[in-house]
Amino acid sequence: MHANRLKFKKSILAILCLPSFAFAQVVSTPVIAVAGQNITIPTGNSIQIRFGNAISANGGGVVAGTDVEAGTSANAVAVNASGMGSLITLDGMTLLNGAQGGAWMDNGGLVKLGGNTLINIGGGNNGATGIYINGVNKPSDTFGSGITINIDGTHSDQNAWTGVLVDGAGASAVFDNLRIQGDSADIGVLAQSGASANLTNSNITINGHTPTNSLIIPQDGTYFNGLSGFGLGALNGGHLTVSDSHITVNSSATDSEYGIFTGGGNETINMSDSNILIMGASDS
């Protein structure tokens, strides 16, 4: 893939404030809503699953909850909405822990998250993505202001660990005060294949610890030869609009990382009142 690479160096200061969480009851069975079902999770419940997704809405099922924790220790995601009409709404203080991902939505499914949401990902054998949106336009109020995505753990393969991936024609997302951080963050925000994302007042820090100096997007197999990370990406007609935001790229002597990465044709990244700080020995 031919790519154009842009980098900027400016100083930033990011102060990250994370919410504190306390949950009342631990539940060890998954919450699954299918067509015709509308499930309300009791306030303060913690859904902890060893295998599979903790909360799922499929085929038009609906799930709602306030002050909920959802976690899975398997190679799965915390919450997933799949299929037209499928809806998961989590308000209040929300904590999502998933080896492979936090909140995923596809084929018309929707996960709505409040601003007091903390997502922890890492440890998936097939890569990890905090928020994954595939193929369908999302309302501008889908994500509350102040979501934080932590990407931690040790990964030795080429599958990327990503904060936000918006994928497919018509897919879109709007974020304000989004925070992406963690020792194992390879990619901050990526819009590809006709998708678009809008960021304001956001802070993204990546470290690109993939040891092979190449990345694979596990959802579609996109391969980046000689690349171990980037803060913002637009590929194959993807579009990003970024304002009042700060991107930090940390790298070692063996990494090849970029503040902005584009490729494939017809993609755009529009930035205003934002800066990118490159730290370490990465190309500049």
Coordinates of N, CA and C in Angstrom, one line a residue, residues 35 57-62 81-87 106-110 135-138:
A35 N -34.2 -11.0 19.3 CA -35.4 -10.3 18.8 C -36.6 -10.4 19.7
A57 N -26.6 -7.8 22.3 CA -27.9 -7.6 21.7 C -27.9 -8.0 20.2
N58 N -28.7 -9.0 19.9 CA -28.7 -9.5 18.5 C -30.1 -9.5 17.9
G59 N -30.1 -9.3 16.6 CA -31.4 -9.4 15.9 C -32.5 -8.5 16.3
G60 N -32.2 -7.4 16.9 CA -33.2 -6.4 17.3 C -33.4 -6.4 18.8
G61 N -32.6 -7.2 19.6 CA -32.7 -7.2 21.0 C -32.3 -5.9 21.6
V62 N -32.8 -5.6 22.8 CA -32.5 -4.3 23.5 C -32.0 -4.6 24.9
A81 N -23.4 -5.3 19.9 CA -24.7 -5.1 19.4 C -24.6 -5.4 17.9
S82 N -25.4 -6.4 17.4 CA -25.3 -6.8 16.0 C -26.7 -7.0 15.4
G83 N -26.9 -6.4 14.3 CA -28.2 -6.5 13.6 C -29.0 -5.3 13.8
M84 N -29.8 -4.9 12.7 CA -30.7 -3.8 12.7 C -31.6 -3.8 13.9
G85 N -31.7 -2.7 14.6 CA -32.6 -2.5 15.8 C -32.0 -3.0 17.1
S86 N -30.8 -3.7 17.0 CA -30.2 -4.1 18.3 C -29.6 -2.9 19.0
L87 N -29.8 -2.8 20.3 CA -29.4 -1.6 21.0 C -29.0 -1.9 22.4
D106 N -22.2 -3.7 14.8 CA -22.1 -4.0 13.4 C -23.5 -4.3 12.8
N107 N -23.6 -4.2 11.5 CA -24.8 -4.6 10.8 C -26.1 -3.9 11.3
G108 N -25.9 -2.6 11.7 CA -27.0 -1.8 12.2 C -27.2 -1.8 13.7
G109 N -26.4 -2.6 14.4 CA -26.4 -2.6 15.9 C -25.8 -1.3 16.5
L110 N -26.3 -1.0 17.7 CA -25.8 0.3 18.3 C -25.5 0.1 19.7
G135 N -20.0 -0.3 9.3 CA -20.9 -0.4 8.3 C -22.2 0.5 8.4
V136 N -22.5 1.1 9.5 CA -23.8 1.8 9.6 C -23.5 3.2 10.3
N137 N -24.2 4.2 9.8 CA -24.1 5.5 10.4 C -24.7 5.5 11.8
K138 N -23.9 6.2 12.7 CA -24.4 6.3 14.1 C -24.8 7.7 14.5

